[in-house]
PDB file of C-alpha atoms in Angstrom:
ATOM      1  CA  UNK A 331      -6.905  23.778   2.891  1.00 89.00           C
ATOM      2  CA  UNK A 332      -4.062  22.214   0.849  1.00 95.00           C
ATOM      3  CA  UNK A 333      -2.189  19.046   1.937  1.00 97.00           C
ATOM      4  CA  UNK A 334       0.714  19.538   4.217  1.00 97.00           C
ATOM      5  CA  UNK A 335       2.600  16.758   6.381  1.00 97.00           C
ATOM      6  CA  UNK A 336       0.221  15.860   9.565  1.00 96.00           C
ATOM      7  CA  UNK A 337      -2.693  16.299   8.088  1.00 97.00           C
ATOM      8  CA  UNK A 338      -5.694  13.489   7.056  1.00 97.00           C
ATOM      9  CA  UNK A 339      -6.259  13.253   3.575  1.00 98.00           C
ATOM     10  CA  UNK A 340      -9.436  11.154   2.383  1.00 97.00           C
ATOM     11  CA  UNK A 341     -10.040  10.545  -1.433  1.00 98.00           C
ATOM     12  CA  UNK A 342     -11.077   7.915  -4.083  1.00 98.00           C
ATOM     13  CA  UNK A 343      -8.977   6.308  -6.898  1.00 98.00           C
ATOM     14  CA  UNK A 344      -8.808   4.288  -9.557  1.00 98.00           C
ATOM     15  CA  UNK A 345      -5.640   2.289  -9.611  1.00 98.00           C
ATOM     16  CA  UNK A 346      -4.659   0.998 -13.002  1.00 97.00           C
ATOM     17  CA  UNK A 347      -1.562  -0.167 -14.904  1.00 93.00           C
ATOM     18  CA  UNK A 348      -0.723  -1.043 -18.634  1.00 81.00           C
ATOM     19  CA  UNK A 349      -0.690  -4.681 -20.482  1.00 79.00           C
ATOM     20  CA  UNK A 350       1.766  -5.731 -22.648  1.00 79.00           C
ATOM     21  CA  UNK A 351      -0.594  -4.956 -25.309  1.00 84.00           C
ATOM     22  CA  UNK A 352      -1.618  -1.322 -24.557  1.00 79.00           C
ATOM     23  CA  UNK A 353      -4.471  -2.367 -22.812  1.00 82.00           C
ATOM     24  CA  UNK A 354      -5.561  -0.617 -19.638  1.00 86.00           C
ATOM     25  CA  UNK A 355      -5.907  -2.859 -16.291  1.00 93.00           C
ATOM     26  CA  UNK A 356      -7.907  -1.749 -13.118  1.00 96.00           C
ATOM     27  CA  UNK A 357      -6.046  -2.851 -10.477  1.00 96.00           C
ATOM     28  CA  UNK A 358      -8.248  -1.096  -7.742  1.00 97.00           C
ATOM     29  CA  UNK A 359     -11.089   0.894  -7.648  1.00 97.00           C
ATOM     30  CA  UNK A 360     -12.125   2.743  -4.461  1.00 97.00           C
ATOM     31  CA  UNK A 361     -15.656   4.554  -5.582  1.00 95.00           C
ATOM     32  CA  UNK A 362     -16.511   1.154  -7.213  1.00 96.00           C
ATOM     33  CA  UNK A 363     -15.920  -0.909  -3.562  1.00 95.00           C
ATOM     34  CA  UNK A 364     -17.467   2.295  -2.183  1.00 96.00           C
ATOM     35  CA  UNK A 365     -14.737   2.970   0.493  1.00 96.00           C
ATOM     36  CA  UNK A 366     -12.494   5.863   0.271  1.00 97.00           C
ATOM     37  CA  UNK A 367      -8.577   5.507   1.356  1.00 97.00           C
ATOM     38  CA  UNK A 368      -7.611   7.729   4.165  1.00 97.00           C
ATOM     39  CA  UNK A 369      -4.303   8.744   4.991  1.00 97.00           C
ATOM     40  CA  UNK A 370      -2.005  10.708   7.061  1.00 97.00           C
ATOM     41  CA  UNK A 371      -0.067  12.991   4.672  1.00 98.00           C
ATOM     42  CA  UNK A 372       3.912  13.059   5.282  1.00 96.00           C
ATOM     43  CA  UNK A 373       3.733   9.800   7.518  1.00 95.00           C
ATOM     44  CA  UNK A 374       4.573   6.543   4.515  1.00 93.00           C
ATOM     45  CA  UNK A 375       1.340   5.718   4.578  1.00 95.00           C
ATOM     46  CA  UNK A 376       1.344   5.545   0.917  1.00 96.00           C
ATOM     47  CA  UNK A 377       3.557   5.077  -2.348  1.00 96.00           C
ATOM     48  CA  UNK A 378       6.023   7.649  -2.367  1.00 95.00           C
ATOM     49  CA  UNK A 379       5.403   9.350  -5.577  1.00 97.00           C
ATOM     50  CA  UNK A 380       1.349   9.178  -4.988  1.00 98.00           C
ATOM     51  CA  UNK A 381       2.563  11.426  -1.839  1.00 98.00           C
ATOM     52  CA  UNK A 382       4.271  13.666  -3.485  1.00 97.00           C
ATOM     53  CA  UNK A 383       2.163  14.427  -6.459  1.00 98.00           C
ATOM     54  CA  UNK A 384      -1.134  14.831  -3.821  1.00 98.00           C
ATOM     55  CA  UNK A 385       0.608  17.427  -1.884  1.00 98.00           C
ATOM     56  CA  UNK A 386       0.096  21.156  -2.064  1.00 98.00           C
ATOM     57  CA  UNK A 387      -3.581  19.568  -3.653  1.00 98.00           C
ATOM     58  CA  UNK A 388      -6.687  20.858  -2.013  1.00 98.00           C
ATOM     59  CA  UNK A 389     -10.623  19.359  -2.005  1.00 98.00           C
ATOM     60  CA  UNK A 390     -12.184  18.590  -5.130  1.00 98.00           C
ATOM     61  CA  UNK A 391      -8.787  18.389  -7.160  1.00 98.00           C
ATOM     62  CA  UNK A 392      -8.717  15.734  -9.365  1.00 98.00           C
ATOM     63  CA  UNK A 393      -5.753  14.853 -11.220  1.00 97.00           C
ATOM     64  CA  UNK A 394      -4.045  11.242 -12.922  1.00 97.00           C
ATOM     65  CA  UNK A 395      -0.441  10.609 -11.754  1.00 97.00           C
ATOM     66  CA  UNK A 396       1.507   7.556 -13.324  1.00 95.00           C
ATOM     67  CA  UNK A 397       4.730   6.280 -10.717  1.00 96.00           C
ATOM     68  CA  UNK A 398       7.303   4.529 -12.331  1.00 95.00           C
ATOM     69  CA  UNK A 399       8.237   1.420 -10.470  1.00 95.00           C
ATOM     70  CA  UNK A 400      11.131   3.273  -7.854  1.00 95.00           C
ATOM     71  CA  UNK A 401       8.285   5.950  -6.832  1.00 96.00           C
ATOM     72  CA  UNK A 402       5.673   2.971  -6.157  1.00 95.00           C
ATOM     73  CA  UNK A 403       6.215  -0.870  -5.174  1.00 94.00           C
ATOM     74  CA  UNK A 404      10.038  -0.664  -6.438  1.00 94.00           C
ATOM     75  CA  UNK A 405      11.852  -2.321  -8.864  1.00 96.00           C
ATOM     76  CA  UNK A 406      11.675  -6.212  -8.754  1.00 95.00           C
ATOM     77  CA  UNK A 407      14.793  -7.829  -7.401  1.00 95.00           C
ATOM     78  CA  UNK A 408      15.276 -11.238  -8.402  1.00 95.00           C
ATOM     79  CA  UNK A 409      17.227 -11.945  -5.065  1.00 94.00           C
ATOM     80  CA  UNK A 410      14.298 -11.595  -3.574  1.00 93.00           C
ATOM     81  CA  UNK A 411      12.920 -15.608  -5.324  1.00 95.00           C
ATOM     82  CA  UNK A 412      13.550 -17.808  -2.532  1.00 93.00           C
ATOM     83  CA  UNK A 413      13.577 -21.301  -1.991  1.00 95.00           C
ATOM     84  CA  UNK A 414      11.945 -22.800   1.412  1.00 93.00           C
ATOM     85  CA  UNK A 415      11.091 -25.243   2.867  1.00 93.00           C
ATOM     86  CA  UNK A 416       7.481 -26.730   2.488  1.00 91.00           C
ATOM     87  CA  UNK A 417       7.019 -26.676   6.071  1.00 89.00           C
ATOM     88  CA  UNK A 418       7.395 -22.911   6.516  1.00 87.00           C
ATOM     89  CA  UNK A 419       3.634 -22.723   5.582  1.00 87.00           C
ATOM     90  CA  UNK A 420       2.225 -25.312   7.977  1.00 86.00           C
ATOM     91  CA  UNK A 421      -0.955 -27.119   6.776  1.00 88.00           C
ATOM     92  CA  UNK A 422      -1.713 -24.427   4.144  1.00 87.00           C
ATOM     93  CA  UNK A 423      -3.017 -25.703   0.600  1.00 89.00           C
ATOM     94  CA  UNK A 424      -0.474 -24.400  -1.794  1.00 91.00           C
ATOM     95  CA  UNK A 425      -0.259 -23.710  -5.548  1.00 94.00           C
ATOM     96  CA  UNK A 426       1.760 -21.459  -7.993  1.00 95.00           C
ATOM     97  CA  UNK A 427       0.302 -18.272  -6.882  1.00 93.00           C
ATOM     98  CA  UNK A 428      -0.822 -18.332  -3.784  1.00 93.00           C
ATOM     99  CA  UNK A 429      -0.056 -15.348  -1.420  1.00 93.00           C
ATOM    100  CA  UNK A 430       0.767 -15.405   2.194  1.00 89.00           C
ATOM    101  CA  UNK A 431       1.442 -12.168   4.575  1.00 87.00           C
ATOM    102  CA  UNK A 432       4.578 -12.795   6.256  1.00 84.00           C
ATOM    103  CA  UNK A 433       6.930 -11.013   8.455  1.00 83.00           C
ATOM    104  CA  UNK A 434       9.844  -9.930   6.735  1.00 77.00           C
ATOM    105  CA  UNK A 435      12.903  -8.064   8.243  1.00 78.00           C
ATOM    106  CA  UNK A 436      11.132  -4.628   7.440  1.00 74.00           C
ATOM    107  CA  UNK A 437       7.666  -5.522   8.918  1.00 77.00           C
ATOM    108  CA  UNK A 438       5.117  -7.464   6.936  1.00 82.00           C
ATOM    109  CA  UNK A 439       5.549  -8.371   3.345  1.00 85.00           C
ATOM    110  CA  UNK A 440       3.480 -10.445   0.767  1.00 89.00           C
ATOM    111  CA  UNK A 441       4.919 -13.748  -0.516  1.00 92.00           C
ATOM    112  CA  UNK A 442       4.340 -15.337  -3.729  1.00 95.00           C
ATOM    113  CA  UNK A 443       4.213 -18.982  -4.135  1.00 95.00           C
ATOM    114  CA  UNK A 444       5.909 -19.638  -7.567  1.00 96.00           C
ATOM    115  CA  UNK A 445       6.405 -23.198  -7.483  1.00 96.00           C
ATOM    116  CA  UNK A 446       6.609 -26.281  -5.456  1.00 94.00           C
ATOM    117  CA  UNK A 447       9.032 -29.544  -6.263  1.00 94.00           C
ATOM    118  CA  UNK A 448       8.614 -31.968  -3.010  1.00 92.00           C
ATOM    119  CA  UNK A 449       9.289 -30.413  -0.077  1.00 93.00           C
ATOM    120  CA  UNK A 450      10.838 -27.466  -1.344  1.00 95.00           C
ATOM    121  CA  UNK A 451       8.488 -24.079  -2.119  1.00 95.00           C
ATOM    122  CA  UNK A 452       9.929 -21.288  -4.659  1.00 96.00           C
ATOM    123  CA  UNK A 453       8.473 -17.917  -3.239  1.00 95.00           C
ATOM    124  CA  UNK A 454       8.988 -14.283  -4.981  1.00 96.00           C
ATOM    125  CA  UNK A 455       8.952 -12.001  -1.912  1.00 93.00           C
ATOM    126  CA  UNK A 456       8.617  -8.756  -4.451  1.00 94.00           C
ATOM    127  CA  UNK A 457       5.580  -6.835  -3.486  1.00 92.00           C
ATOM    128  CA  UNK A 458       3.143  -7.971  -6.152  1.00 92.00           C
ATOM    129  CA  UNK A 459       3.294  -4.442  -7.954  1.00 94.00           C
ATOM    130  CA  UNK A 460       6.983  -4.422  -7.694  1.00 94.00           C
ATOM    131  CA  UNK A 461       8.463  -3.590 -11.499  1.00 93.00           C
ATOM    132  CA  UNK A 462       5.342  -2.122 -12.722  1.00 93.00           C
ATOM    133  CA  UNK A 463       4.226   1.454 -13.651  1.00 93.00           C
ATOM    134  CA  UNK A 464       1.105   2.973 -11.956  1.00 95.00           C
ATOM    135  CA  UNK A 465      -1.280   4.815 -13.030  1.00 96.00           C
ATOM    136  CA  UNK A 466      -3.698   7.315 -10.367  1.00 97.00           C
ATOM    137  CA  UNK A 467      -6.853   8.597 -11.024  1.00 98.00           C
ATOM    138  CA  UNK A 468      -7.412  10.535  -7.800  1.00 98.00           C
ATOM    139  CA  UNK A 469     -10.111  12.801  -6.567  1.00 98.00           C
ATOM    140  CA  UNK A 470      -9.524  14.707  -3.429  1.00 98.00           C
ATOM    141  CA  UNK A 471     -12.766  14.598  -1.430  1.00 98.00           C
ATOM    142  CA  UNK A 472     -11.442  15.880   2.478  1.00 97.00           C
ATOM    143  CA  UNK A 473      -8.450  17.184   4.282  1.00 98.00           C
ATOM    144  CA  UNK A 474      -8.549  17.793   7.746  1.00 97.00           C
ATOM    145  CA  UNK A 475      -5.648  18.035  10.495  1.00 96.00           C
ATOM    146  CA  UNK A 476      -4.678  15.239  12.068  1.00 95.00           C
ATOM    147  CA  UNK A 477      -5.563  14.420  16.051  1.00 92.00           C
ATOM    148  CA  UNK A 478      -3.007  14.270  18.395  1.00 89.00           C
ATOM    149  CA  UNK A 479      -3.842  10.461  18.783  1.00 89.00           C
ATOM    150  CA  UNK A 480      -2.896  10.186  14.620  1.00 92.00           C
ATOM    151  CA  UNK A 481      -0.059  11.695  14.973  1.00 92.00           C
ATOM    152  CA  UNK A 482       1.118   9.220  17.920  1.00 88.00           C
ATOM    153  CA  UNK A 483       0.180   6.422  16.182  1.00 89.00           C
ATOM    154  CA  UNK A 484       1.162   7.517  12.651  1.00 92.00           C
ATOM    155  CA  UNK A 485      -1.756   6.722  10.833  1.00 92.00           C
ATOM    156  CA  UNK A 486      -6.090   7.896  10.905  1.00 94.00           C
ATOM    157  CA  UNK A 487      -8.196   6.414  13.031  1.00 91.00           C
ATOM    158  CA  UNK A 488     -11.455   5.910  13.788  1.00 86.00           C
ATOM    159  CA  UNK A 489     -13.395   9.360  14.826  1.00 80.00           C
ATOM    160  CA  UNK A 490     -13.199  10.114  19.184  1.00 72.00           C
ATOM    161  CA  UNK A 491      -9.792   8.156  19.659  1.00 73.00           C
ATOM    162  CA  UNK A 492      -8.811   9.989  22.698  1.00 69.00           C
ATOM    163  CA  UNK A 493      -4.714  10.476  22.385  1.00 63.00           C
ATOM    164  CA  UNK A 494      -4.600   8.932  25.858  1.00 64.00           C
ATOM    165  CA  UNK A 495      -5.716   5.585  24.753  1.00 66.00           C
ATOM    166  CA  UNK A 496      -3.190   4.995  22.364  1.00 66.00           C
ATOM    167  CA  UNK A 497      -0.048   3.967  22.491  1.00 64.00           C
ATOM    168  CA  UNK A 498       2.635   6.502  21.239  1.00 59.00           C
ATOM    169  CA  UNK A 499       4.961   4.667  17.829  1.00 57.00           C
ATOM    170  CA  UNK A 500       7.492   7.504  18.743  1.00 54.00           C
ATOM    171  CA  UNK A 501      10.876   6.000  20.336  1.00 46.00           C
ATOM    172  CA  UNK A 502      11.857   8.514  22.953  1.00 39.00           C
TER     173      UNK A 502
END
């Protein structure tokens, strides 16, 4: 079976970018935390470009894809280093990078903690990987069709969800 939109896809990778020196950095490494990412194929669950290089791939394909920055996290936008103020993170010990999950205007987004001068914070609300170029070692291990409860809520879940016990993400 090759991967089309709707269906599960579950495979290990080895996420890696390159130093200013040449040098190769693992980022993340699924078969080495033992866990496999799952998906739901045509539902931006993933990177864009990772999408679209895995589809039309079948079980047991193994192949390396590297994303330039607009087909992964996106460019880095300097608008996006903010100034706040020290009380927008409560009682929380800060230092220059620290990370905080936030709510942004497009649903949850990662915040940098650059620096801090009194009470004000400077935060870089880039997705950490924003700017860089991505490198994929992927092996395909199982595709499967997605459940009708997957499809309502737009991502896998756990094995026996009954469609009726989820709530639909679908505006009608």
């Amino acid at each position: 079976m090759s991967i089309t939109a709707h269906q599960v896809v579950t495979l290990h990778y080895v996420l890696s970018d390159v130093l200013n020196d040449g040098s190769k950095q693992v980022l993340d490494d699924s078969q080495a935390r033992n866990k496999p990412l799952e998906y739901l194929h045509g539902h931006d669950n993933i990177v864009p470009g990772l999408e679209n290089a895995l589809a039309g791939q079948t079980v047991g394909a193994e192949l390396s894809v590297q994303l330039m920055p607009a087909d992964a996290y996106g460019v880095r936008n300097e608008a996006l280093i903010q100034e706040v103020s020290r009380g927008s993170f409560g009682n929380a010990e800060l230092q220059p990078g620290s990370r905080f999950q936030t709510e942004g205007e497009a649903g949850p987004q990662i915040v940098t903690v650059l620096e801090i001068n009194g009470d004000r914070v400077t935060v870089d609300t880039n997705h950490p990987l924003a700017g860089r170029t991505l490198n994929y070692q992927v092996t395909i291990l199982d595709v499967r069709d997605a459940t009708r409860a997957e499809l309502a809520k737009g991502h896998p879940l756990p094995p026996g969800t009954e469609h009726s016990k989820v709530e639909d993400r679908k505006v009608l």
